[in-house]
Tab-separated table of C-alpha atoms and ligand atoms in Angstrom:
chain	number	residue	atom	x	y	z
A	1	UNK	CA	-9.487	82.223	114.614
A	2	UNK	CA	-7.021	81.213	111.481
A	3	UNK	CA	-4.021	84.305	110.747
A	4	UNK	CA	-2.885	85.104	107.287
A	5	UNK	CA	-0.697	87.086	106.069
A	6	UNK	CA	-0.892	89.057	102.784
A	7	UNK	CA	2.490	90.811	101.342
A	8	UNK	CA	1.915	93.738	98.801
A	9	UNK	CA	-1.642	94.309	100.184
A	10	UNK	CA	-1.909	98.033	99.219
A	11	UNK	CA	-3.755	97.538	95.845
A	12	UNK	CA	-4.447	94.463	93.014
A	13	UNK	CA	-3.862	90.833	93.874
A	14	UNK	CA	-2.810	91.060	97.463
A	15	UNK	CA	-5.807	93.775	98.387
A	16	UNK	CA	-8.364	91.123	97.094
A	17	UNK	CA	-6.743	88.703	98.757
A	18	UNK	CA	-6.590	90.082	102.008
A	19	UNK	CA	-10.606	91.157	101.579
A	20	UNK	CA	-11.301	87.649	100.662
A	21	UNK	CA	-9.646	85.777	103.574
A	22	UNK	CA	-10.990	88.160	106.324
A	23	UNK	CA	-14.352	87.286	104.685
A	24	UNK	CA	-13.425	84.042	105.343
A	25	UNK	CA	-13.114	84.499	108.862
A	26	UNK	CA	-9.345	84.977	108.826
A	27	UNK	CA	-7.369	87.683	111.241
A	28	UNK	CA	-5.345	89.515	108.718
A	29	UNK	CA	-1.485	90.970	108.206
A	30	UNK	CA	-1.559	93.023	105.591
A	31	UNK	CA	1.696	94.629	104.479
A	32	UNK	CA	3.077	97.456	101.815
A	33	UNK	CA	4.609	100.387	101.312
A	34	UNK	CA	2.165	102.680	100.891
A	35	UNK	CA	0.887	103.317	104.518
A	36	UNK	CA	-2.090	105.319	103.769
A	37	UNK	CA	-3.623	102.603	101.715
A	38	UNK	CA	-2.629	100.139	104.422
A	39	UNK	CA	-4.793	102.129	106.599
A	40	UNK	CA	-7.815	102.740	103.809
A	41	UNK	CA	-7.491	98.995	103.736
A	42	UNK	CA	-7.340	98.106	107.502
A	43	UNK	CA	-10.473	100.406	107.635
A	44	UNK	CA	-12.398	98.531	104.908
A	45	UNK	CA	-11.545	95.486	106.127
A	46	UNK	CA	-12.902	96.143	110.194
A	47	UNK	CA	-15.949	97.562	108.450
A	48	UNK	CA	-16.692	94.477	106.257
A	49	UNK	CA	-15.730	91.867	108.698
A	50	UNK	CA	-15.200	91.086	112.408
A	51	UNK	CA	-11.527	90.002	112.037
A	52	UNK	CA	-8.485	91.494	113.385
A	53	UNK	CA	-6.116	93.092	111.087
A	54	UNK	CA	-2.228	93.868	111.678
A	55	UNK	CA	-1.025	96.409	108.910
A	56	UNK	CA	2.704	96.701	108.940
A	57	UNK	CA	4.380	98.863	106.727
A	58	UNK	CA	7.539	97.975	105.341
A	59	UNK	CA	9.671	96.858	101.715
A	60	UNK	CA	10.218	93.313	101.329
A	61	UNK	CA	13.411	94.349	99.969
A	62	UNK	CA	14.876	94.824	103.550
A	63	UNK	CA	16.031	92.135	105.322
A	64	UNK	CA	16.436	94.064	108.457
A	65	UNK	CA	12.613	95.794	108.337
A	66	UNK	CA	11.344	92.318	107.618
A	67	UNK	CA	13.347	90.440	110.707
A	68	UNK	CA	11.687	93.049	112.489
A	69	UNK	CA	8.071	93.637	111.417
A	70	UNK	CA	7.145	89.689	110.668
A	71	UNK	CA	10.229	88.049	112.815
A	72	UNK	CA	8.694	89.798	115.775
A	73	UNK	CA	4.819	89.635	115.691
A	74	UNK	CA	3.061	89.995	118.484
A	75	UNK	CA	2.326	87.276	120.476
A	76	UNK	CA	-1.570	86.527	119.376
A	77	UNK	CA	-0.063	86.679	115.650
A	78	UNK	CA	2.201	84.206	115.664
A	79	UNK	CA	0.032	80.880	114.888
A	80	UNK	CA	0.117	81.936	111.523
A	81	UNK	CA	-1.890	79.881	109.121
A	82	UNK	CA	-1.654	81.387	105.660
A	83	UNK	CA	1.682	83.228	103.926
A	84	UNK	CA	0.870	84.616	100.745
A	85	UNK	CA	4.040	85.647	99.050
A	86	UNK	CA	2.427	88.365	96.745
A	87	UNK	CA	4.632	91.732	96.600
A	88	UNK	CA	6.460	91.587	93.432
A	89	UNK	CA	6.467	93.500	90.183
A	90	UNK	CA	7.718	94.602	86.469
A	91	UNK	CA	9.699	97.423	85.737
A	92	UNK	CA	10.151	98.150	82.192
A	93	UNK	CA	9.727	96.093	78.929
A	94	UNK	CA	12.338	95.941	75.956
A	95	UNK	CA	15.221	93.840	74.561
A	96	UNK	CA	17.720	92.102	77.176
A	97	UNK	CA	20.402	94.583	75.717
A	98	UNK	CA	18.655	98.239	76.651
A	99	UNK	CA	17.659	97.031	80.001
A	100	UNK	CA	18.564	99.094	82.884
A	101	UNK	CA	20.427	97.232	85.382
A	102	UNK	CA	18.587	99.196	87.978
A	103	UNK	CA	15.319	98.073	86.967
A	104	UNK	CA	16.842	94.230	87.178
A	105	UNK	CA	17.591	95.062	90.741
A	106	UNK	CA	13.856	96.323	91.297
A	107	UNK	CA	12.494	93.259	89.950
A	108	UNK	CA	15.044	90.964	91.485
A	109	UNK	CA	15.526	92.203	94.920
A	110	UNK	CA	11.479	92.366	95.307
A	111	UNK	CA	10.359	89.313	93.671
A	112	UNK	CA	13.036	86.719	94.591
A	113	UNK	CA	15.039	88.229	97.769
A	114	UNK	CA	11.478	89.860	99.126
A	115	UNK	CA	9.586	86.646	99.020
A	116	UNK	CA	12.948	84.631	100.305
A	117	UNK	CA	13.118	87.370	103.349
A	118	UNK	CA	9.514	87.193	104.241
A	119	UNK	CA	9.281	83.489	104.062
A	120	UNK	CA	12.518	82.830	105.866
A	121	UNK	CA	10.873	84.360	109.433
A	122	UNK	CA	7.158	83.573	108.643
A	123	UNK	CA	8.325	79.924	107.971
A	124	UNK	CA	9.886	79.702	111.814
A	125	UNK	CA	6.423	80.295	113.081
A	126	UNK	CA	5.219	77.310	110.572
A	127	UNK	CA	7.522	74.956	111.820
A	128	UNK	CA	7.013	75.419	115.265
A	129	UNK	CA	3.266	74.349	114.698
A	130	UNK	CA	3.631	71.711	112.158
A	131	UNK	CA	1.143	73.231	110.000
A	132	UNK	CA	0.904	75.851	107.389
A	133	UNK	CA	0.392	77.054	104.070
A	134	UNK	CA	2.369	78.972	101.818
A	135	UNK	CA	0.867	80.279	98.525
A	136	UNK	CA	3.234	81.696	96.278
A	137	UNK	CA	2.477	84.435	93.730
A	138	UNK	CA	4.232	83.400	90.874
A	139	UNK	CA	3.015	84.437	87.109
A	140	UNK	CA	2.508	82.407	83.473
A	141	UNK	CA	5.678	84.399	83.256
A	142	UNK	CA	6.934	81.788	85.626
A	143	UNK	CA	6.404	79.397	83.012
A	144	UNK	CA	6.698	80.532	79.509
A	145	UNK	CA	9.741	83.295	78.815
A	146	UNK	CA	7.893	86.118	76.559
A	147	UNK	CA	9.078	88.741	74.175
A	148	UNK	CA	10.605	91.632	75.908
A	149	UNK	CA	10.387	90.482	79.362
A	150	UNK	CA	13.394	88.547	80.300
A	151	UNK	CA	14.693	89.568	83.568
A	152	UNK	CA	10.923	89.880	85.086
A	153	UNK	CA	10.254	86.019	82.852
A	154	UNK	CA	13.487	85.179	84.941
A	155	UNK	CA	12.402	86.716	88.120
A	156	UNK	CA	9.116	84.613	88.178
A	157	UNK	CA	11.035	81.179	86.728
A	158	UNK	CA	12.882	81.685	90.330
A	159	UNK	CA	9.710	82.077	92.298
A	160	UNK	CA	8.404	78.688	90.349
A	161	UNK	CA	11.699	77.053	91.229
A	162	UNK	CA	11.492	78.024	95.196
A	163	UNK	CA	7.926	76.685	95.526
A	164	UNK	CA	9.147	73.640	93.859
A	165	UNK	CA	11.776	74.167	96.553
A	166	UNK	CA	9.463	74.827	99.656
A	167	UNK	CA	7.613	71.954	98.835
A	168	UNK	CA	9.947	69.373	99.146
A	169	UNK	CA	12.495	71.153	102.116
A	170	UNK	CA	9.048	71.858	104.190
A	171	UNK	CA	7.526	68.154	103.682
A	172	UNK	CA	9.205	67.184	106.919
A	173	UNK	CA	7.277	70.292	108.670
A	174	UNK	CA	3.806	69.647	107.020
A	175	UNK	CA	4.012	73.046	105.644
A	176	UNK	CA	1.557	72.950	102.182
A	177	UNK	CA	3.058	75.078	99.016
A	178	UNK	CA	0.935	76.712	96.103
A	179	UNK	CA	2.407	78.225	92.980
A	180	UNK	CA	0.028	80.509	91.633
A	181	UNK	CA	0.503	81.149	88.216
A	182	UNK	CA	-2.059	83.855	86.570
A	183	UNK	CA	-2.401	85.200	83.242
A	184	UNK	CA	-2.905	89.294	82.733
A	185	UNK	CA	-4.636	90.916	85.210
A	186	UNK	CA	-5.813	94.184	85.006
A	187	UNK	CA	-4.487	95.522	87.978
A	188	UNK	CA	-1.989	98.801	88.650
A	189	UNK	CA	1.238	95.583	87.280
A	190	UNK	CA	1.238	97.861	84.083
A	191	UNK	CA	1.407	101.227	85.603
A	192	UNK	CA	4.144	100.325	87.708
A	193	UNK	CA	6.021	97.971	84.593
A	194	UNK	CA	5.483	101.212	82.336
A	195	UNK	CA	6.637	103.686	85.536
A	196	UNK	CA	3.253	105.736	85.228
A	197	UNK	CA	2.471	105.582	81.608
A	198	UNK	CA	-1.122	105.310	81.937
A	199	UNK	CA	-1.575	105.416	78.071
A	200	UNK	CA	0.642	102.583	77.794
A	201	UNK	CA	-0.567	101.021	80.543
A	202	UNK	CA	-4.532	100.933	79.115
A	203	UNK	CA	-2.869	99.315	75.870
A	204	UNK	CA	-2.498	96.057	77.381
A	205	UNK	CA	-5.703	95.421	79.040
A	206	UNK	CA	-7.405	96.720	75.627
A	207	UNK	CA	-10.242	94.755	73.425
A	208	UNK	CA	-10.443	91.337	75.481
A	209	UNK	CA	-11.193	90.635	79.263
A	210	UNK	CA	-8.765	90.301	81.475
A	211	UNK	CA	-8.165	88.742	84.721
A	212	UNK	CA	-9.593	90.965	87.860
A	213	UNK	CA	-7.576	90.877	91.637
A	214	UNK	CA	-10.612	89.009	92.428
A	215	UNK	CA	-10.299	86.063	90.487
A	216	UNK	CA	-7.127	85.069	91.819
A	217	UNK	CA	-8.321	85.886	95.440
A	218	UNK	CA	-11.184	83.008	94.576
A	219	UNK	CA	-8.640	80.914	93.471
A	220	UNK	CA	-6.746	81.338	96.933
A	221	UNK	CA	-10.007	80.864	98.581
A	222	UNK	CA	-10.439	77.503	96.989
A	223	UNK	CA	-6.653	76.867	97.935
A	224	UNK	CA	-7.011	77.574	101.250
A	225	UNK	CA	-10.814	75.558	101.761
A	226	UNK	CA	-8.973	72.278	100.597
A	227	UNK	CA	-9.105	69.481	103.504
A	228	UNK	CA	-6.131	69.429	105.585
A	229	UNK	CA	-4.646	65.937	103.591
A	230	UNK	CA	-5.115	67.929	100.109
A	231	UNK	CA	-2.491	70.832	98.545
A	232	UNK	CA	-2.818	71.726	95.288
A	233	UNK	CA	0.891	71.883	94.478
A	234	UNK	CA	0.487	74.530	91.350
A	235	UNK	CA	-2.181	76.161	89.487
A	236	UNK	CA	-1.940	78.494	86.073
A	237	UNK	CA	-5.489	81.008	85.670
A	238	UNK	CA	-5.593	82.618	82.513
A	239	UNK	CA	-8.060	85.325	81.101
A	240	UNK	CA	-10.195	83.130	78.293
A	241	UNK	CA	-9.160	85.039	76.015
A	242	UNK	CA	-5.260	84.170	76.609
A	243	UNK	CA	-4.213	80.811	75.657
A	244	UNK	CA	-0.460	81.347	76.593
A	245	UNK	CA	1.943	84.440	76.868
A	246	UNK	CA	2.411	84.551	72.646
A	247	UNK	CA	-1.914	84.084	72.026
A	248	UNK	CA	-4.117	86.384	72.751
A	249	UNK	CA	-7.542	87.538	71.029
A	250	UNK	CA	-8.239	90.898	71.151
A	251	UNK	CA	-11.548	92.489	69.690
A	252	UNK	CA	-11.631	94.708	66.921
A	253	UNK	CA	-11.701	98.184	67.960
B	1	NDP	P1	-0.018	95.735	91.764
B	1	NDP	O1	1.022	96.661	91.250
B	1	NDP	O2	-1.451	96.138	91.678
B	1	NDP	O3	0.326	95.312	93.273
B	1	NDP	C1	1.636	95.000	93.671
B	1	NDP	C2	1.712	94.993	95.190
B	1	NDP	O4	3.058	94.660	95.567
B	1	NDP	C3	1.392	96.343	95.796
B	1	NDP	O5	0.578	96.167	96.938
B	1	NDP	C4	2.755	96.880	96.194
B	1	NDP	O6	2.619	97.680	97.369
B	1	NDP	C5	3.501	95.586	96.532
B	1	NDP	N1	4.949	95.770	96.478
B	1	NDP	C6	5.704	96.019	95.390
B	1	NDP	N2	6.980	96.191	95.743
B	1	NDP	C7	7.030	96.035	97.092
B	1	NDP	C8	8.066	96.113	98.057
B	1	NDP	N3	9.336	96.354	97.702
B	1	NDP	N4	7.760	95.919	99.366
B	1	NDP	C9	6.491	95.665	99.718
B	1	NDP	N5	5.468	95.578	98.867
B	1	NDP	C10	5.737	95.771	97.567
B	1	NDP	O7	0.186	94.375	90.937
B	1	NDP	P2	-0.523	92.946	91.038
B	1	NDP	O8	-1.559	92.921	92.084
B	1	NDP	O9	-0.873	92.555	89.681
B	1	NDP	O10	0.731	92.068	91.471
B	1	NDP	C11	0.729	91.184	92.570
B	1	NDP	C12	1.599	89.982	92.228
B	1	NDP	O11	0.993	89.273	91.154
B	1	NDP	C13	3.017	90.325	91.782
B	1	NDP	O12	3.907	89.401	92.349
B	1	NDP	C14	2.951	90.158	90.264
B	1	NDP	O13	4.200	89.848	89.724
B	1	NDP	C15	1.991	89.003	90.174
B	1	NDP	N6	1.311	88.824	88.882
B	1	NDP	C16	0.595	89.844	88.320
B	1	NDP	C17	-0.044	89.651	87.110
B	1	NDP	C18	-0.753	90.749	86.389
B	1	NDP	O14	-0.946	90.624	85.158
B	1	NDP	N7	-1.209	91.801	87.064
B	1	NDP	C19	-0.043	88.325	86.472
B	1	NDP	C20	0.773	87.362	87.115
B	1	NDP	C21	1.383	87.593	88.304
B	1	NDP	P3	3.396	99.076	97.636
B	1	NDP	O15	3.687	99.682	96.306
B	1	NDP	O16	2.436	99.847	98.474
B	1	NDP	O17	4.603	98.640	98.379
B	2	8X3	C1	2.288	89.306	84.784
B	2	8X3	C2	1.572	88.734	83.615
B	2	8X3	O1	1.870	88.146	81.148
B	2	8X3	O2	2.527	90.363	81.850
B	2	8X3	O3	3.057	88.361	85.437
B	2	8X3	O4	3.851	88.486	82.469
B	2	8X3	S1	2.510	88.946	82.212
């Protein structure tokens, strides 16, 4: 049976995710900080399929809980297959000059120290096997800096560079690396970016189609279902309607 583990699991990208791989057969970690959902999760997931699942509750933004929950799996966890490096988020959205420095700490801690932490120990149990995959959750903002979303456009230009990283430090260890790269997704990103604005939140997602979690948890399935001599090194998904961070076609209301 193949292990993968899931970061930010609780909800959106990483919930699909982990739903999609133990459909695939895969024994599941799921993590977060939200422990009830863990557990609504762990539950859905036993009833759907007839994996394992591991849900550890804990912030990627603490080195010590993370040495501890993933540098210290149980035995039967440990030939882990899959990483994906998906906890990460927005906080806020203005000019460089109001930002709060607080926010930058959010955003930075989580989506460039948190995926560093996590993939420091979970990498150990890679290199010990010679095999493994990491996927990284990256962003378009990853590629492209945007209007009002520096430090986050920053944040995700980081998690581009360390897959670029990964991929050549972890050749040696024939670990595979994927930068994902999606477009807007209509998951609870916006609540959080707009800290519970649901109003504003809605605004984004409004008159054209966005992504769904789902649709990048088929791209990881696709990732993942690849022959053992093929890694696809970096892939961008955008909602049709998006042709880059500055285009987009809404409907007429
Ligand atoms: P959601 O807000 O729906 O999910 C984010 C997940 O990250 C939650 O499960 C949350 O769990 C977890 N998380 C956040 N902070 C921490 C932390 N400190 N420790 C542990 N877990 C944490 O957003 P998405 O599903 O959209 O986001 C998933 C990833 O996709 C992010 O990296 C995001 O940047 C990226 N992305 C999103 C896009 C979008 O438009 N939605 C587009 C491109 C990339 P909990 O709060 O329970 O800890
Ligand atoms: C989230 C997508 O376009 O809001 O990474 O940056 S976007």
């Amino acid at each position: 049976m193949k292990i993968a583990i899931v970061t930010g699991a609780t909800t959106g990208i990483g919930k699909a995710t982990a739903l999609k791989l133990a459909s695939l057969g895969y024994n599941v970690v799921i993590t977060g900080r939200r422990k009830e959902r863990l557990e609504e999760l762990e539950a859905e997931i036993k009833n759907k399929s007839n994996v394992d699942v591991l849900a550890l509750n804990f912030d990627v933004r603490n080195w010590d809980e993370v040495e501890k929950y993933l540098g210290e799996l149980p035995e039967e966890w440990k030939a882990v297959d899959v990483l994906v490096n998906n906890a990460g988020l927005a906080v806020g959205f203005g000019p460089i000059n109001e930002g709060n420095p607080k926010d930058w700490d959010t955003m930075i801690d989580t989506n460039i120290k948190g995926l560093l932490y996590v993939s420091k120990v979970v990498m150990q149990y890679m290199i010990e096997r010679k095999k493994g995959h990491i996927i990284n959750i990256a962003s378009v903002a990853g590629k492209e800096v945007y209007y009002h979303g520096n430090v986050y456009c920053a944040t995700k230009h980081a998690v581009d560079a360390l897959s670029k990283a990964m991929r050549i430090d972890l050749l040696p260890h024939n670990i595979k690396v994927t930068n994902v790269a999606p477009g807007m997704a209509d998951t609870e990103f916006s609540i959080v970016r707009y800290k519970g604005d649901k109003e504003k939140a809605d605004r984004v997602y409004r008159g054209f189609e966005p992504l769904h979690a789902e649709d990048i948890a088929d791209v990881i399935e696709f990732l993942v279902t690849r022959p053992e001599h093929v890694t696809i090194n970096d892939i961008l998904v955008m909602p049709t309607a998006q042709a880059n961070t500055s285009h987009l076609i809404r409907k007429e209301e």
